Amino acid sequence: MNEISQFLSSQSNDAATTKAKSRAEQYLIATDDLYSHIETWLKDSIDNGFVSGLTRRSINLMEQVSGSYGAPELTFNVATTTVRFVPRGANILGAEGRIDAQSSKGRHALIVLVDKKWHVVDPVHKQKRSEISESGFLELLKHLLGS
């Protein structure tokens, strides 16, 4: 196969689909890692009865190139407010994936960058973002719970 054929074969739909599926797999790994951190950060609050109903369930995502795949949604309750982390997909412009953290009191986008770290996007200044850590998660919860 000559160089032109090699290049064109790398541009084929099969190659694009394989790359998109790999990207989706990496997104699911990053999502699972984020949720594991959240579960760890909430453990004390769950043990003390401040958080209840912590569950993961699979929802279906449909992306143009990678097709349909299952991704986990994380849900928990704080008093009368339900907090949901809803996966939006791996094919996000400027990021490797996105999850929306939402409640009846607000919504924030979380994006995972090429460094495999999750960041909260400022809802007003979209270019401003902060890496999610335990203290960053607390700030996110304050916004989602209206505190």
PDB file of C-alpha atoms in Angstrom:
ATOM      1  CA  MET A   1       0.000   0.000   0.000  1.00  0.00           C
ATOM      2  CA  ASN A   2       1.446   3.382  -0.971  1.00  0.00           C
ATOM      3  CA  GLU A   3       1.427   6.482   1.266  1.00  0.00           C
ATOM      4  CA  ILE A   4      -1.731   7.914  -0.299  1.00  0.00           C
ATOM      5  CA  SER A   5      -3.651   4.688   0.255  1.00  0.00           C
ATOM      6  CA  GLN A   6      -2.382   4.471   3.831  1.00  0.00           C
ATOM      7  CA  PHE A   7      -3.487   8.032   4.526  1.00  0.00           C
ATOM      8  CA  LEU A   8      -6.900   7.556   2.911  1.00  0.00           C
ATOM      9  CA  SER A   9      -7.479   4.290   4.757  1.00  0.00           C
ATOM     10  CA  SER A  10      -6.802   6.116   8.038  1.00  0.00           C
ATOM     11  CA  GLN A  11      -9.542   8.577   7.063  1.00  0.00           C
ATOM     12  CA  SER A  12     -12.134   5.906   6.366  1.00  0.00           C
ATOM     13  CA  ASN A  13     -15.356   5.581   8.327  1.00  0.00           C
ATOM     14  CA  ASP A  14     -14.050   2.435  10.021  1.00  0.00           C
ATOM     15  CA  ALA A  15     -10.982   4.271  11.307  1.00  0.00           C
ATOM     16  CA  ALA A  16     -13.113   7.205  12.489  1.00  0.00           C
ATOM     17  CA  THR A  17     -15.555   4.867  14.224  1.00  0.00           C
ATOM     18  CA  THR A  18     -12.719   2.980  15.941  1.00  0.00           C
ATOM     19  CA  LYS A  19     -11.178   6.267  17.120  1.00  0.00           C
ATOM     20  CA  ALA A  20     -14.574   7.546  18.363  1.00  0.00           C
ATOM     21  CA  LYS A  21     -15.267   4.299  20.237  1.00  0.00           C
ATOM     22  CA  SER A  22     -11.842   4.493  21.864  1.00  0.00           C
ATOM     23  CA  ARG A  23     -12.598   8.091  22.862  1.00  0.00           C
ATOM     24  CA  ALA A  24     -15.943   6.989  24.325  1.00  0.00           C
ATOM     25  CA  GLU A  25     -14.189   4.220  26.283  1.00  0.00           C
ATOM     26  CA  GLN A  26     -11.701   6.744  27.710  1.00  0.00           C
ATOM     27  CA  TYR A  27     -14.617   9.032  28.633  1.00  0.00           C
ATOM     28  CA  LEU A  28     -16.331   6.183  30.491  1.00  0.00           C
ATOM     29  CA  ILE A  29     -13.107   5.438  32.408  1.00  0.00           C
ATOM     30  CA  ALA A  30     -12.767   9.127  33.357  1.00  0.00           C
ATOM     31  CA  THR A  31     -16.448   9.235  34.366  1.00  0.00           C
ATOM     32  CA  ASP A  32     -16.057   6.192  36.593  1.00  0.00           C
ATOM     33  CA  ASP A  33     -12.979   7.784  38.183  1.00  0.00           C
ATOM     34  CA  LEU A  34     -14.906  11.016  38.899  1.00  0.00           C
ATOM     35  CA  TYR A  35     -17.840   9.125  40.401  1.00  0.00           C
ATOM     36  CA  SER A  36     -15.499   7.065  42.600  1.00  0.00           C
ATOM     37  CA  HIS A  37     -14.022  10.298  43.956  1.00  0.00           C
ATOM     38  CA  ILE A  38     -17.497  11.733  44.597  1.00  0.00           C
ATOM     39  CA  GLU A  39     -18.555   8.556  46.424  1.00  0.00           C
ATOM     40  CA  THR A  40     -15.420   8.783  48.585  1.00  0.00           C
ATOM     41  CA  TRP A  41     -16.024  12.478  49.326  1.00  0.00           C
ATOM     42  CA  LEU A  42     -19.652  11.737  50.284  1.00  0.00           C
ATOM     43  CA  LYS A  43     -18.941   8.655  52.428  1.00  0.00           C
ATOM     44  CA  ASP A  44     -18.882  10.498  55.757  1.00  0.00           C
ATOM     45  CA  SER A  45     -22.087  12.374  54.868  1.00  0.00           C
ATOM     46  CA  ILE A  46     -23.784   9.130  53.858  1.00  0.00           C
ATOM     47  CA  ASP A  47     -22.671   7.426  57.084  1.00  0.00           C
ATOM     48  CA  ASN A  48     -24.079  10.378  59.083  1.00  0.00           C
ATOM     49  CA  GLY A  49     -27.386  10.411  57.189  1.00  0.00           C
ATOM     50  CA  PHE A  50     -26.908  13.754  55.423  1.00  0.00           C
ATOM     51  CA  VAL A  51     -26.873  12.145  51.971  1.00  0.00           C
ATOM     52  CA  SER A  52     -29.175   9.344  50.859  1.00  0.00           C
ATOM     53  CA  GLY A  53     -30.096   7.385  47.764  1.00  0.00           C
ATOM     54  CA  LEU A  54     -26.647   7.374  46.169  1.00  0.00           C
ATOM     55  CA  THR A  55     -27.070   5.367  42.980  1.00  0.00           C
ATOM     56  CA  ARG A  56     -25.509   4.834  39.598  1.00  0.00           C
ATOM     57  CA  ARG A  57     -27.644   3.824  36.655  1.00  0.00           C
ATOM     58  CA  SER A  58     -26.853   3.456  32.995  1.00  0.00           C
ATOM     59  CA  ILE A  59     -28.374   5.846  30.488  1.00  0.00           C
ATOM     60  CA  ASN A  60     -28.088   5.647  26.724  1.00  0.00           C
ATOM     61  CA  LEU A  61     -25.971   8.204  24.873  1.00  0.00           C
ATOM     62  CA  MET A  62     -26.107   8.588  21.109  1.00  0.00           C
ATOM     63  CA  GLU A  63     -23.186  10.269  19.393  1.00  0.00           C
ATOM     64  CA  GLN A  64     -22.868  10.730  15.672  1.00  0.00           C
ATOM     65  CA  VAL A  65     -19.573   8.930  15.133  1.00  0.00           C
ATOM     66  CA  SER A  66     -19.307   6.505  18.053  1.00  0.00           C
ATOM     67  CA  GLY A  67     -22.971   5.503  17.935  1.00  0.00           C
ATOM     68  CA  SER A  68     -25.009   4.429  20.917  1.00  0.00           C
ATOM     69  CA  TYR A  69     -23.440   3.426  24.227  1.00  0.00           C
ATOM     70  CA  GLY A  70     -24.356   3.217  27.898  1.00  0.00           C
ATOM     71  CA  ALA A  71     -22.912   5.730  30.348  1.00  0.00           C
ATOM     72  CA  PRO A  72     -23.453   5.998  34.094  1.00  0.00           C
ATOM     73  CA  GLU A  73     -25.541   8.705  35.735  1.00  0.00           C
ATOM     74  CA  LEU A  74     -24.876   9.374  39.432  1.00  0.00           C
ATOM     75  CA  THR A  75     -27.746  10.530  41.649  1.00  0.00           C
ATOM     76  CA  PHE A  76     -28.070  11.315  45.352  1.00  0.00           C
ATOM     77  CA  ASN A  77     -30.338  13.254  47.695  1.00  0.00           C
ATOM     78  CA  VAL A  78     -29.505  15.972  50.181  1.00  0.00           C
ATOM     79  CA  ALA A  79     -32.574  16.755  52.304  1.00  0.00           C
ATOM     80  CA  THR A  80     -35.314  17.359  49.712  1.00  0.00           C
ATOM     81  CA  THR A  81     -32.966  18.138  46.801  1.00  0.00           C
ATOM     82  CA  THR A  82     -31.872  15.557  44.240  1.00  0.00           C
ATOM     83  CA  VAL A  83     -28.437  16.066  42.726  1.00  0.00           C
ATOM     84  CA  ARG A  84     -27.706  14.382  39.398  1.00  0.00           C
ATOM     85  CA  PHE A  85     -24.506  13.964  37.424  1.00  0.00           C
ATOM     86  CA  VAL A  86     -25.711  13.360  33.875  1.00  0.00           C
ATOM     87  CA  PRO A  87     -23.254  12.251  31.190  1.00  0.00           C
ATOM     88  CA  ARG A  88     -23.478  14.249  27.947  1.00  0.00           C
ATOM     89  CA  GLY A  89     -20.843  12.547  25.847  1.00  0.00           C
ATOM     90  CA  ALA A  90     -17.243  12.234  24.766  1.00  0.00           C
ATOM     91  CA  ASN A  91     -17.451  14.302  21.590  1.00  0.00           C
ATOM     92  CA  ILE A  92     -17.339  17.768  23.102  1.00  0.00           C
ATOM     93  CA  LEU A  93     -15.598  20.671  21.421  1.00  0.00           C
ATOM     94  CA  GLY A  94     -12.523  21.643  23.437  1.00  0.00           C
ATOM     95  CA  ALA A  95     -12.772  18.728  25.875  1.00  0.00           C
ATOM     96  CA  GLU A  96     -12.602  14.951  26.081  1.00  0.00           C
ATOM     97  CA  GLY A  97     -16.087  14.703  27.574  1.00  0.00           C
ATOM     98  CA  ARG A  98     -18.789  16.419  29.569  1.00  0.00           C
ATOM     99  CA  ILE A  99     -21.101  15.713  32.494  1.00  0.00           C
ATOM    100  CA  ASP A 100     -23.796  18.090  33.714  1.00  0.00           C
ATOM    101  CA  ALA A 101     -24.137  18.407  37.494  1.00  0.00           C
ATOM    102  CA  GLN A 102     -27.695  19.532  38.129  1.00  0.00           C
ATOM    103  CA  SER A 103     -30.416  20.008  40.684  1.00  0.00           C
ATOM    104  CA  SER A 104     -33.621  22.010  40.832  1.00  0.00           C
ATOM    105  CA  LYS A 105     -31.469  24.944  41.970  1.00  0.00           C
ATOM    106  CA  GLY A 106     -28.822  24.990  39.262  1.00  0.00           C
ATOM    107  CA  ARG A 107     -26.709  23.320  36.619  1.00  0.00           C
ATOM    108  CA  HIS A 108     -22.973  23.273  35.996  1.00  0.00           C
ATOM    109  CA  ALA A 109     -20.976  21.643  33.235  1.00  0.00           C
ATOM    110  CA  LEU A 110     -18.026  19.460  34.164  1.00  0.00           C
ATOM    111  CA  ILE A 111     -15.509  18.718  31.449  1.00  0.00           C
ATOM    112  CA  VAL A 112     -12.613  16.314  31.309  1.00  0.00           C
ATOM    113  CA  LEU A 113      -9.564  17.628  29.499  1.00  0.00           C
ATOM    114  CA  VAL A 114      -6.708  15.782  27.807  1.00  0.00           C
ATOM    115  CA  ASP A 115      -4.923  15.630  31.169  1.00  0.00           C
ATOM    116  CA  LYS A 116      -7.777  13.280  32.294  1.00  0.00           C
ATOM    117  CA  LYS A 117      -8.729  15.707  35.065  1.00  0.00           C
ATOM    118  CA  TRP A 118     -12.268  16.964  35.534  1.00  0.00           C
ATOM    119  CA  HIS A 119     -12.976  20.701  35.696  1.00  0.00           C
ATOM    120  CA  VAL A 120     -16.054  22.722  36.636  1.00  0.00           C
ATOM    121  CA  VAL A 121     -16.877  25.308  33.991  1.00  0.00           C
ATOM    122  CA  ASP A 122     -17.886  28.730  35.309  1.00  0.00           C
ATOM    123  CA  PRO A 123     -21.515  29.226  34.162  1.00  0.00           C
ATOM    124  CA  VAL A 124     -20.934  32.927  33.399  1.00  0.00           C
ATOM    125  CA  HIS A 125     -17.350  32.940  32.126  1.00  0.00           C
ATOM    126  CA  LYS A 126     -17.208  29.737  30.075  1.00  0.00           C
ATOM    127  CA  GLN A 127     -13.438  29.954  29.536  1.00  0.00           C
ATOM    128  CA  LYS A 128     -12.883  29.995  33.309  1.00  0.00           C
ATOM    129  CA  ARG A 129     -12.715  26.560  34.874  1.00  0.00           C
ATOM    130  CA  SER A 130     -11.433  25.001  38.051  1.00  0.00           C
ATOM    131  CA  GLU A 131     -10.131  21.486  38.583  1.00  0.00           C
ATOM    132  CA  ILE A 132     -12.487  19.419  40.665  1.00  0.00           C
ATOM    133  CA  SER A 133     -11.093  18.330  44.012  1.00  0.00           C
ATOM    134  CA  GLU A 134     -12.783  17.709  47.331  1.00  0.00           C
ATOM    135  CA  SER A 135     -12.920  21.461  48.057  1.00  0.00           C
ATOM    136  CA  GLY A 136     -14.068  22.177  44.491  1.00  0.00           C
ATOM    137  CA  PHE A 137     -16.791  19.550  44.896  1.00  0.00           C
ATOM    138  CA  LEU A 138     -17.951  21.291  48.073  1.00  0.00           C
ATOM    139  CA  GLU A 139     -18.231  24.592  46.165  1.00  0.00           C
ATOM    140  CA  LEU A 140     -20.169  22.845  43.412  1.00  0.00           C
ATOM    141  CA  LEU A 141     -22.558  21.348  45.975  1.00  0.00           C
ATOM    142  CA  LYS A 142     -23.112  24.779  47.527  1.00  0.00           C
ATOM    143  CA  HIS A 143     -24.245  26.087  44.142  1.00  0.00           C
ATOM    144  CA  LEU A 144     -26.406  23.041  43.412  1.00  0.00           C
ATOM    145  CA  LEU A 145     -28.068  23.209  46.821  1.00  0.00           C
ATOM    146  CA  GLY A 146     -28.606  26.960  46.736  1.00  0.00           C
ATOM    147  CA  SER A 147     -26.350  27.726  49.700  1.00  0.00           C
TER     148      SER A 147
END
